[in-house]
Amino acid sequence: MWKDEYKRWKDFSDLDENLSVELEKIVEDEASLEDAFYKNLEFGTGGMRGKIGPGTNRMNIYTVRKAAEGLASYVNDQGMSKRGVAIAYDSRYMSKEFAVETAKVLGRHGIPSYVFTSLRPTPELSFAVRHLKAAAGVVVTASHNPPEYNGFKAYNEDGGQLPPAQAEVMIDFVNKVENELNVEAADQKQLEQDGLLRWVDEDVDTAYMEALKTVSVRDDLPKDLSVVFTPLHGTARHLVEQGLKQNGFNSVHIVEEQATPDPEFSTVASPNPEEHQAFEMAIDQGKAVGADILMATDPDADRLGVAVPDENGEYKVLTGNQTGALLLDYILGQSASIPENGLLVKTIVTSEFGRVIADSYGISSLDTLTGFKFIGEKIREYEQSGEYKFLFGYEESYGYLVKDFARDKDAVQAAVLAVEAAAYWKSQGKTLVEALDTLYQKHGYFLEDLKSVTLEGKSGADTIEKIMNDFREADIQEAGGKKVMAVEDYSTTVRQLVQEGTTEEIDLPTSNVVKFILEDDCWFCLRPSGTEPKIKFYYGVKSTTRGESEELLAAVKATVDERLHAII
């Protein structure tokens, strides 16, 4: 019962003073108390993320200590405690405090921590784990969530987010911590004196910047491109600026109002480059300076949004699928040499556009489950086997990886390559929008969309489960006038071939996802978010013209919406 958990906290004599004050503020609000205590903040395959505040279902020093205790057990179990753990954090409330709390718990177990002196992007943490040869890594971030959120993301010794097998071990250790209030943390000053809390900064920065040079495909392009960049109050400014400068792009205009780290993200409704409103200031500045390309990164700099002028001179924000297609085509089309065993890795909800482009260059493609940890896992697998050479990985949600010196999506790499691709196409007399049209004319007009439905609290979680069960059990024969050819249920890893009446196995890990494959390269997919109280609906269609694809997309969405509304 949540009331028992609340009482346990209320009666704890050494409760943190700030959390005690916050708890007192909601003591008369039973709904808020229930939401704060009705469950433990879940530590899943991607770590944990939640609202900051008192309670077992909140991000606070005690739930962070619980996660850190589980991480310490994991590292010791792997026999890698001497290698230590790299820790980074973003600009959110309590980020540095949570990073230090993590180090204090690890230090109590004799595990050294390498903690950045100031905020750093997630991809640099991924790089740092590998560079420092650490046993694991942690980033304290809630990515693009609202200001009241924070999170704890765990990384393995390869610099990737924990894949399922490792995550299960880690989750089991976290769940074995019976009382988060009793997890012991060592004294910070003593850890510093003993060398168990080591502060890092410029050395890792320098090494990352050197690796970033390898992202460039061509060094013979004109460098007269005008760039506007906004880090959206996050971590990316320095690395993106320096990365572009070392590649010779000096006409870079920073949106200064959004350049300072700010946990409130005060100039945007959401610090998410997927949201067009996040580009409003960049667009105004772009018009003022006549910029060729606008770029925005989320707070922890693992996602990149791009906007470029259209035929009317208005800035068009590209989708993640479109940017990924352009970057992929630039790599394959302009690299001096491409290995025959080169590989594109994307997710099951990412456009088929990338696969078609890769096919046209004779390059293999591979789908993974949603989440960049699965792409990182494949990079490591093929690095060890030598079967394939990783060339590019991306997902529709603005995440890209060009070079595998990091093993998570890297907006800094993507920004450097996007500017270079824009410079190339400018030298050909085209904008990126025109380059995209060229690809559509060659491969077909792919169009995608995403709809997120937010359903908060316990009742919301129950509704999301109801929606997933309904679509799984329904006998859906068509959507938008297109026949259903197959239904892929990743919870059972079974693909039902509807027209043939047969089934086959899906060679991927289990996940709470259902995908409907329609005729003529169309599809839609349902997936509850692993980090937010949302269920996501993904759509993809293909036709010969934009108009036809828009009509087809609307029709498929209407079919899904009709069923959704009948449920909720």
PDB file of C-alpha atoms in Angstrom, residues 3-255:
ATOM      1  CA  LYS A   3       0.267   4.773   2.524  1.00  0.00           C
ATOM      2  CA  ASP A   4       2.713   2.376   4.166  1.00  0.00           C
ATOM      3  CA  GLU A   5       5.500   3.643   1.913  1.00  0.00           C
ATOM      4  CA  TYR A   6       4.573   7.232   2.676  1.00  0.00           C
ATOM      5  CA  LYS A   7       4.645   6.503   6.428  1.00  0.00           C
ATOM      6  CA  ARG A   8       8.066   4.867   6.077  1.00  0.00           C
ATOM      7  CA  TRP A   9       9.407   8.060   4.564  1.00  0.00           C
ATOM      8  CA  LYS A  10       7.534  10.330   6.935  1.00  0.00           C
ATOM      9  CA  ASP A  11       8.909   8.473   9.966  1.00  0.00           C
ATOM     10  CA  PHE A  12      12.499   8.332   8.698  1.00  0.00           C
ATOM     11  CA  SER A  13      14.465  10.410  11.189  1.00  0.00           C
ATOM     12  CA  ASP A  14      17.315  11.373   8.845  1.00  0.00           C
ATOM     13  CA  LEU A  15      15.207  12.355   5.843  1.00  0.00           C
ATOM     14  CA  ASP A  16      16.898  15.008   3.728  1.00  0.00           C
ATOM     15  CA  GLU A  17      15.711  18.421   4.910  1.00  0.00           C
ATOM     16  CA  ASN A  18      14.687  19.702   1.466  1.00  0.00           C
ATOM     17  CA  LEU A  19      12.745  16.527   0.706  1.00  0.00           C
ATOM     18  CA  SER A  20      11.064  16.741   4.105  1.00  0.00           C
ATOM     19  CA  VAL A  21       9.876  20.268   3.301  1.00  0.00           C
ATOM     20  CA  GLU A  22       8.592  19.166  -0.115  1.00  0.00           C
ATOM     21  CA  LEU A  23       6.798  16.213   1.429  1.00  0.00           C
ATOM     22  CA  GLU A  24       5.068  18.476   3.939  1.00  0.00           C
ATOM     23  CA  LYS A  25       3.727  20.606   1.081  1.00  0.00           C
ATOM     24  CA  ILE A  26       1.677  17.713  -0.330  1.00  0.00           C
ATOM     25  CA  VAL A  27       0.642  16.078   2.927  1.00  0.00           C
ATOM     26  CA  GLU A  28      -2.986  17.162   2.407  1.00  0.00           C
ATOM     27  CA  ASP A  29      -3.016  16.223  -1.293  1.00  0.00           C
ATOM     28  CA  GLU A  30      -3.832  12.519  -1.328  1.00  0.00           C
ATOM     29  CA  ALA A  31      -3.677  12.210  -5.126  1.00  0.00           C
ATOM     30  CA  SER A  32      -0.152  13.664  -5.201  1.00  0.00           C
ATOM     31  CA  LEU A  33       0.940  11.469  -2.318  1.00  0.00           C
ATOM     32  CA  GLU A  34      -0.412   8.376  -4.005  1.00  0.00           C
ATOM     33  CA  ASP A  35       1.375   9.202  -7.262  1.00  0.00           C
ATOM     34  CA  ALA A  36       4.635   9.769  -5.357  1.00  0.00           C
ATOM     35  CA  PHE A  37       4.444   6.480  -3.441  1.00  0.00           C
ATOM     36  CA  TYR A  38       2.185   4.003  -5.265  1.00  0.00           C
ATOM     37  CA  LYS A  39       5.176   2.288  -6.876  1.00  0.00           C
ATOM     38  CA  ASN A  40       8.955   2.347  -7.012  1.00  0.00           C
ATOM     39  CA  LEU A  41      10.391   4.480  -9.783  1.00  0.00           C
ATOM     40  CA  GLU A  42      11.087   1.773 -12.309  1.00  0.00           C
ATOM     41  CA  PHE A  43      14.668   1.037 -13.266  1.00  0.00           C
ATOM     42  CA  GLY A  44      14.274  -0.328 -16.764  1.00  0.00           C
ATOM     43  CA  THR A  45      16.555  -1.240 -19.644  1.00  0.00           C
ATOM     44  CA  GLY A  46      17.344   2.450 -20.220  1.00  0.00           C
ATOM     45  CA  GLY A  47      17.820   3.324 -16.553  1.00  0.00           C
ATOM     46  CA  MET A  48      15.217   5.436 -14.809  1.00  0.00           C
ATOM     47  CA  ARG A  49      13.545   8.770 -15.347  1.00  0.00           C
ATOM     48  CA  GLY A  50      10.919  10.626 -13.363  1.00  0.00           C
ATOM     49  CA  LYS A  51       9.784  13.829 -11.706  1.00  0.00           C
ATOM     50  CA  ILE A  52      12.069  15.293  -9.064  1.00  0.00           C
ATOM     51  CA  GLY A  53      10.671  15.222  -5.545  1.00  0.00           C
ATOM     52  CA  PRO A  54      10.039  13.106  -2.455  1.00  0.00           C
ATOM     53  CA  GLY A  55       8.723   9.573  -2.818  1.00  0.00           C
ATOM     54  CA  THR A  56       9.569   6.139  -4.106  1.00  0.00           C
ATOM     55  CA  ASN A  57       8.205   7.087  -7.534  1.00  0.00           C
ATOM     56  CA  ARG A  58      10.344  10.219  -7.832  1.00  0.00           C
ATOM     57  CA  MET A  59      13.915  11.185  -8.646  1.00  0.00           C
ATOM     58  CA  ASN A  60      15.675  12.134  -5.416  1.00  0.00           C
ATOM     59  CA  ILE A  61      18.928  11.349  -3.618  1.00  0.00           C
ATOM     60  CA  TYR A  62      17.484   8.127  -2.204  1.00  0.00           C
ATOM     61  CA  THR A  63      16.197   6.640  -5.452  1.00  0.00           C
ATOM     62  CA  VAL A  64      19.482   7.686  -7.077  1.00  0.00           C
ATOM     63  CA  ARG A  65      21.422   5.975  -4.293  1.00  0.00           C
ATOM     64  CA  LYS A  66      19.353   2.854  -4.834  1.00  0.00           C
ATOM     65  CA  ALA A  67      20.264   2.858  -8.537  1.00  0.00           C
ATOM     66  CA  ALA A  68      23.907   3.511  -7.687  1.00  0.00           C
ATOM     67  CA  GLU A  69      23.901   0.648  -5.179  1.00  0.00           C
ATOM     68  CA  GLY A  70      22.603  -1.654  -7.896  1.00  0.00           C
ATOM     69  CA  LEU A  71      25.280  -0.373 -10.274  1.00  0.00           C
ATOM     70  CA  ALA A  72      27.986  -1.012  -7.662  1.00  0.00           C
ATOM     71  CA  SER A  73      26.789  -4.595  -7.260  1.00  0.00           C
ATOM     72  CA  TYR A  74      26.731  -5.007 -11.044  1.00  0.00           C
ATOM     73  CA  VAL A  75      30.290  -3.690 -11.470  1.00  0.00           C
ATOM     74  CA  ASN A  76      31.594  -5.879  -8.645  1.00  0.00           C
ATOM     75  CA  ASP A  77      29.758  -8.891 -10.060  1.00  0.00           C
ATOM     76  CA  GLN A  78      31.502  -8.307 -13.396  1.00  0.00           C
ATOM     77  CA  GLY A  79      34.875  -8.226 -11.627  1.00  0.00           C
ATOM     78  CA  MET A  80      35.616  -4.732 -12.942  1.00  0.00           C
ATOM     79  CA  SER A  81      35.476  -2.572  -9.823  1.00  0.00           C
ATOM     80  CA  LYS A  82      39.063  -1.302 -10.193  1.00  0.00           C
ATOM     81  CA  ARG A  83      38.252   0.150 -13.626  1.00  0.00           C
ATOM     82  CA  GLY A  84      35.784   2.595 -12.128  1.00  0.00           C
ATOM     83  CA  VAL A  85      32.713   4.371 -13.496  1.00  0.00           C
ATOM     84  CA  ALA A  86      32.562   7.527 -15.654  1.00  0.00           C
ATOM     85  CA  ILE A  87      29.812   9.966 -14.667  1.00  0.00           C
ATOM     86  CA  ALA A  88      28.416  12.959 -16.569  1.00  0.00           C
ATOM     87  CA  TYR A  89      25.400  15.197 -16.077  1.00  0.00           C
ATOM     88  CA  ASP A  90      23.385  17.839 -17.916  1.00  0.00           C
ATOM     89  CA  SER A  91      21.888  21.225 -17.030  1.00  0.00           C
ATOM     90  CA  ARG A  92      18.809  20.001 -15.141  1.00  0.00           C
ATOM     91  CA  TYR A  93      17.866  20.609 -11.550  1.00  0.00           C
ATOM     92  CA  MET A  94      19.841  18.357  -9.189  1.00  0.00           C
ATOM     93  CA  SER A  95      21.952  16.875 -11.995  1.00  0.00           C
ATOM     94  CA  LYS A  96      25.340  17.522 -10.430  1.00  0.00           C
ATOM     95  CA  GLU A  97      24.022  16.578  -6.974  1.00  0.00           C
ATOM     96  CA  PHE A  98      22.741  13.242  -8.295  1.00  0.00           C
ATOM     97  CA  ALA A  99      26.061  12.647 -10.076  1.00  0.00           C
ATOM     98  CA  VAL A 100      27.981  13.196  -6.845  1.00  0.00           C
ATOM     99  CA  GLU A 101      25.556  11.008  -4.860  1.00  0.00           C
ATOM    100  CA  THR A 102      26.208   8.229  -7.374  1.00  0.00           C
ATOM    101  CA  ALA A 103      29.958   8.617  -6.900  1.00  0.00           C
ATOM    102  CA  LYS A 104      29.554   8.584  -3.101  1.00  0.00           C
ATOM    103  CA  VAL A 105      27.691   5.263  -3.178  1.00  0.00           C
ATOM    104  CA  LEU A 106      30.174   3.724  -5.614  1.00  0.00           C
ATOM    105  CA  GLY A 107      33.054   5.001  -3.513  1.00  0.00           C
ATOM    106  CA  ARG A 108      31.701   3.315  -0.415  1.00  0.00           C
ATOM    107  CA  HIS A 109      32.160   0.034  -2.317  1.00  0.00           C
ATOM    108  CA  GLY A 110      35.722   0.955  -3.267  1.00  0.00           C
ATOM    109  CA  ILE A 111      34.775   1.727  -6.879  1.00  0.00           C
ATOM    110  CA  PRO A 112      36.433   4.878  -8.256  1.00  0.00           C
ATOM    111  CA  SER A 113      34.373   7.430 -10.163  1.00  0.00           C
ATOM    112  CA  TYR A 114      35.490   9.748 -12.943  1.00  0.00           C
ATOM    113  CA  VAL A 115      33.125  12.717 -12.651  1.00  0.00           C
ATOM    114  CA  PHE A 116      33.146  15.648 -15.060  1.00  0.00           C
ATOM    115  CA  THR A 117      33.758  18.991 -13.376  1.00  0.00           C
ATOM    116  CA  SER A 118      30.887  20.572 -15.294  1.00  0.00           C
ATOM    117  CA  LEU A 119      28.036  19.507 -17.550  1.00  0.00           C
ATOM    118  CA  ARG A 120      28.826  17.413 -20.618  1.00  0.00           C
ATOM    119  CA  PRO A 121      26.797  15.830 -23.450  1.00  0.00           C
ATOM    120  CA  THR A 122      25.654  12.225 -23.272  1.00  0.00           C
ATOM    121  CA  PRO A 123      27.755  11.197 -26.313  1.00  0.00           C
ATOM    122  CA  GLU A 124      30.914  12.463 -24.613  1.00  0.00           C
ATOM    123  CA  LEU A 125      30.104  10.240 -21.630  1.00  0.00           C
ATOM    124  CA  SER A 126      29.775   7.288 -24.010  1.00  0.00           C
ATOM    125  CA  PHE A 127      33.170   8.226 -25.450  1.00  0.00           C
ATOM    126  CA  ALA A 128      34.654   8.757 -21.970  1.00  0.00           C
ATOM    127  CA  VAL A 129      33.766   5.238 -20.828  1.00  0.00           C
ATOM    128  CA  ARG A 130      35.779   3.844 -23.722  1.00  0.00           C
ATOM    129  CA  HIS A 131      38.573   6.403 -23.474  1.00  0.00           C
ATOM    130  CA  LEU A 132      39.055   5.863 -19.727  1.00  0.00           C
ATOM    131  CA  LYS A 133      38.557   2.087 -20.063  1.00  0.00           C
ATOM    132  CA  ALA A 134      35.946   2.321 -17.325  1.00  0.00           C
ATOM    133  CA  ALA A 135      33.727  -0.546 -16.251  1.00  0.00           C
ATOM    134  CA  ALA A 136      30.530   1.439 -16.753  1.00  0.00           C
ATOM    135  CA  GLY A 137      29.091   4.918 -17.158  1.00  0.00           C
ATOM    136  CA  VAL A 138      26.257   7.052 -15.874  1.00  0.00           C
ATOM    137  CA  VAL A 139      24.594  10.134 -17.324  1.00  0.00           C
ATOM    138  CA  VAL A 140      22.276  12.124 -15.098  1.00  0.00           C
ATOM    139  CA  THR A 141      19.749  13.507 -17.581  1.00  0.00           C
ATOM    140  CA  ALA A 142      16.113  13.414 -18.564  1.00  0.00           C
ATOM    141  CA  SER A 143      16.930  14.197 -22.183  1.00  0.00           C
ATOM    142  CA  HIS A 144      14.156  16.441 -23.577  1.00  0.00           C
ATOM    143  CA  ASN A 145      11.586  15.886 -20.811  1.00  0.00           C
ATOM    144  CA  PRO A 146      10.013  18.908 -19.051  1.00  0.00           C
ATOM    145  CA  PRO A 147      12.031  20.802 -16.386  1.00  0.00           C
ATOM    146  CA  GLU A 148      10.534  18.905 -13.444  1.00  0.00           C
ATOM    147  CA  TYR A 149      12.134  15.638 -14.632  1.00  0.00           C
ATOM    148  CA  ASN A 150      15.560  14.099 -14.256  1.00  0.00           C
ATOM    149  CA  GLY A 151      16.989  10.647 -14.887  1.00  0.00           C
ATOM    150  CA  PHE A 152      19.781   8.114 -14.475  1.00  0.00           C
ATOM    151  CA  LYS A 153      21.088   6.352 -17.598  1.00  0.00           C
ATOM    152  CA  ALA A 154      23.531   3.465 -17.201  1.00  0.00           C
ATOM    153  CA  TYR A 155      26.196   2.448 -19.738  1.00  0.00           C
ATOM    154  CA  ASN A 156      28.291  -0.679 -20.091  1.00  0.00           C
ATOM    155  CA  GLU A 157      32.040  -0.936 -20.553  1.00  0.00           C
ATOM    156  CA  ASP A 158      31.611  -0.544 -24.314  1.00  0.00           C
ATOM    157  CA  GLY A 159      30.057   2.895 -23.870  1.00  0.00           C
ATOM    158  CA  GLY A 160      26.604   1.745 -24.944  1.00  0.00           C
ATOM    159  CA  GLN A 161      23.389   1.721 -22.968  1.00  0.00           C
ATOM    160  CA  LEU A 162      22.883  -1.652 -21.337  1.00  0.00           C
ATOM    161  CA  PRO A 163      21.396  -4.191 -23.789  1.00  0.00           C
ATOM    162  CA  PRO A 164      18.701  -6.562 -22.455  1.00  0.00           C
ATOM    163  CA  ALA A 165      20.930  -9.311 -21.025  1.00  0.00           C
ATOM    164  CA  GLN A 166      23.135  -6.898 -19.096  1.00  0.00           C
ATOM    165  CA  ALA A 167      20.178  -4.725 -18.158  1.00  0.00           C
ATOM    166  CA  GLU A 168      18.380  -7.676 -16.581  1.00  0.00           C
ATOM    167  CA  VAL A 169      21.363  -8.320 -14.322  1.00  0.00           C
ATOM    168  CA  MET A 170      21.589  -4.657 -13.389  1.00  0.00           C
ATOM    169  CA  ILE A 171      17.835  -4.351 -12.792  1.00  0.00           C
ATOM    170  CA  ASP A 172      17.922  -7.408 -10.554  1.00  0.00           C
ATOM    171  CA  PHE A 173      20.654  -5.830  -8.424  1.00  0.00           C
ATOM    172  CA  VAL A 174      18.709  -2.557  -8.173  1.00  0.00           C
ATOM    173  CA  ASN A 175      15.516  -4.368  -7.191  1.00  0.00           C
ATOM    174  CA  LYS A 176      17.349  -6.269  -4.460  1.00  0.00           C
ATOM    175  CA  VAL A 177      17.866  -2.988  -2.601  1.00  0.00           C
ATOM    176  CA  GLU A 178      15.035  -3.297  -0.112  1.00  0.00           C
ATOM    177  CA  ASN A 179      15.142   0.145   1.467  1.00  0.00           C
ATOM    178  CA  GLU A 180      16.472   3.084  -0.522  1.00  0.00           C
ATOM    179  CA  LEU A 181      16.550   5.228   2.639  1.00  0.00           C
ATOM    180  CA  ASN A 182      19.220   2.990   4.172  1.00  0.00           C
ATOM    181  CA  VAL A 183      21.703   2.959   1.278  1.00  0.00           C
ATOM    182  CA  GLU A 184      24.983   4.313   2.620  1.00  0.00           C
ATOM    183  CA  ALA A 185      27.022   6.970   0.848  1.00  0.00           C
ATOM    184  CA  ALA A 186      30.637   7.806   1.651  1.00  0.00           C
ATOM    185  CA  ASP A 187      31.971  11.276   2.491  1.00  0.00           C
ATOM    186  CA  GLN A 188      32.817  13.259  -0.647  1.00  0.00           C
ATOM    187  CA  LYS A 189      35.996  14.879   0.666  1.00  0.00           C
ATOM    188  CA  GLN A 190      37.328  11.584   1.943  1.00  0.00           C
ATOM    189  CA  LEU A 191      36.684   9.955  -1.444  1.00  0.00           C
ATOM    190  CA  GLU A 192      38.562  12.769  -3.161  1.00  0.00           C
ATOM    191  CA  GLN A 193      41.496  12.314  -0.796  1.00  0.00           C
ATOM    192  CA  ASP A 194      41.494   8.558  -1.355  1.00  0.00           C
ATOM    193  CA  GLY A 195      41.370   8.901  -5.140  1.00  0.00           C
ATOM    194  CA  LEU A 196      37.928   7.293  -5.367  1.00  0.00           C
ATOM    195  CA  LEU A 197      36.304  10.465  -6.711  1.00  0.00           C
ATOM    196  CA  ARG A 198      38.371  11.829  -9.558  1.00  0.00           C
ATOM    197  CA  TRP A 199      37.339  14.970 -11.430  1.00  0.00           C
ATOM    198  CA  VAL A 200      37.880  14.957 -15.211  1.00  0.00           C
ATOM    199  CA  ASP A 201      37.490  17.577 -17.908  1.00  0.00           C
ATOM    200  CA  GLU A 202      39.874  18.875 -20.609  1.00  0.00           C
ATOM    201  CA  ASP A 203      41.759  15.641 -21.252  1.00  0.00           C
ATOM    202  CA  VAL A 204      38.584  13.825 -22.279  1.00  0.00           C
ATOM    203  CA  ASP A 205      37.361  16.875 -24.221  1.00  0.00           C
ATOM    204  CA  THR A 206      40.593  16.978 -26.217  1.00  0.00           C
ATOM    205  CA  ALA A 207      40.445  13.280 -27.024  1.00  0.00           C
ATOM    206  CA  TYR A 208      36.795  13.533 -28.104  1.00  0.00           C
ATOM    207  CA  MET A 209      37.538  16.498 -30.369  1.00  0.00           C
ATOM    208  CA  GLU A 210      40.376  14.582 -32.004  1.00  0.00           C
ATOM    209  CA  ALA A 211      38.040  11.652 -32.690  1.00  0.00           C
ATOM    210  CA  LEU A 212      35.432  14.070 -34.054  1.00  0.00           C
ATOM    211  CA  LYS A 213      37.771  14.924 -36.933  1.00  0.00           C
ATOM    212  CA  THR A 214      37.123  11.458 -38.390  1.00  0.00           C
ATOM    213  CA  VAL A 215      33.446  12.284 -38.983  1.00  0.00           C
ATOM    214  CA  SER A 216      34.321  14.477 -41.964  1.00  0.00           C
ATOM    215  CA  VAL A 217      33.823  12.806 -45.347  1.00  0.00           C
ATOM    216  CA  ARG A 218      35.360  15.486 -47.593  1.00  0.00           C
ATOM    217  CA  ASP A 219      37.820  18.271 -46.753  1.00  0.00           C
ATOM    218  CA  ASP A 220      37.750  19.931 -50.182  1.00  0.00           C
ATOM    219  CA  LEU A 221      34.367  21.682 -49.889  1.00  0.00           C
ATOM    220  CA  PRO A 222      33.807  25.457 -49.773  1.00  0.00           C
ATOM    221  CA  LYS A 223      33.460  26.599 -46.157  1.00  0.00           C
ATOM    222  CA  ASP A 224      31.276  29.655 -46.797  1.00  0.00           C
ATOM    223  CA  LEU A 225      28.144  28.070 -45.302  1.00  0.00           C
ATOM    224  CA  SER A 226      26.234  30.249 -42.826  1.00  0.00           C
ATOM    225  CA  VAL A 227      25.096  28.280 -39.775  1.00  0.00           C
ATOM    226  CA  VAL A 228      22.766  29.130 -36.876  1.00  0.00           C
ATOM    227  CA  PHE A 229      22.966  26.824 -33.863  1.00  0.00           C
ATOM    228  CA  THR A 230      21.041  26.615 -30.589  1.00  0.00           C
ATOM    229  CA  PRO A 231      21.882  24.190 -27.751  1.00  0.00           C
ATOM    230  CA  LEU A 232      18.440  24.871 -26.200  1.00  0.00           C
ATOM    231  CA  HIS A 233      19.943  25.698 -22.792  1.00  0.00           C
ATOM    232  CA  GLY A 234      21.804  22.382 -22.715  1.00  0.00           C
ATOM    233  CA  THR A 235      25.282  20.913 -23.027  1.00  0.00           C
ATOM    234  CA  ALA A 236      26.257  21.056 -26.694  1.00  0.00           C
ATOM    235  CA  ARG A 237      27.512  24.588 -27.371  1.00  0.00           C
ATOM    236  CA  HIS A 238      31.239  24.143 -26.864  1.00  0.00           C
ATOM    237  CA  LEU A 239      31.660  20.838 -28.668  1.00  0.00           C
ATOM    238  CA  VAL A 240      29.512  21.791 -31.667  1.00  0.00           C
ATOM    239  CA  GLU A 241      31.223  25.178 -32.044  1.00  0.00           C
ATOM    240  CA  GLN A 242      34.683  23.640 -31.773  1.00  0.00           C
ATOM    241  CA  GLY A 243      33.790  20.741 -34.047  1.00  0.00           C
ATOM    242  CA  LEU A 244      32.636  23.050 -36.812  1.00  0.00           C
ATOM    243  CA  LYS A 245      35.600  25.374 -36.330  1.00  0.00           C
ATOM    244  CA  GLN A 246      38.162  22.574 -36.601  1.00  0.00           C
ATOM    245  CA  ASN A 247      36.477  21.549 -39.873  1.00  0.00           C
ATOM    246  CA  GLY A 248      36.851  25.082 -41.207  1.00  0.00           C
ATOM    247  CA  PHE A 249      33.279  26.321 -40.770  1.00  0.00           C
ATOM    248  CA  ASN A 250      33.665  29.686 -39.049  1.00  0.00           C
ATOM    249  CA  SER A 251      30.400  31.405 -39.958  1.00  0.00           C
ATOM    250  CA  VAL A 252      28.523  29.937 -36.990  1.00  0.00           C
ATOM    251  CA  HIS A 253      25.939  32.094 -35.225  1.00  0.00           C
ATOM    252  CA  ILE A 254      24.857  30.972 -31.757  1.00  0.00           C
ATOM    253  CA  VAL A 255      21.365  31.778 -30.482  1.00  0.00           C
TER     254      VAL A 255
END
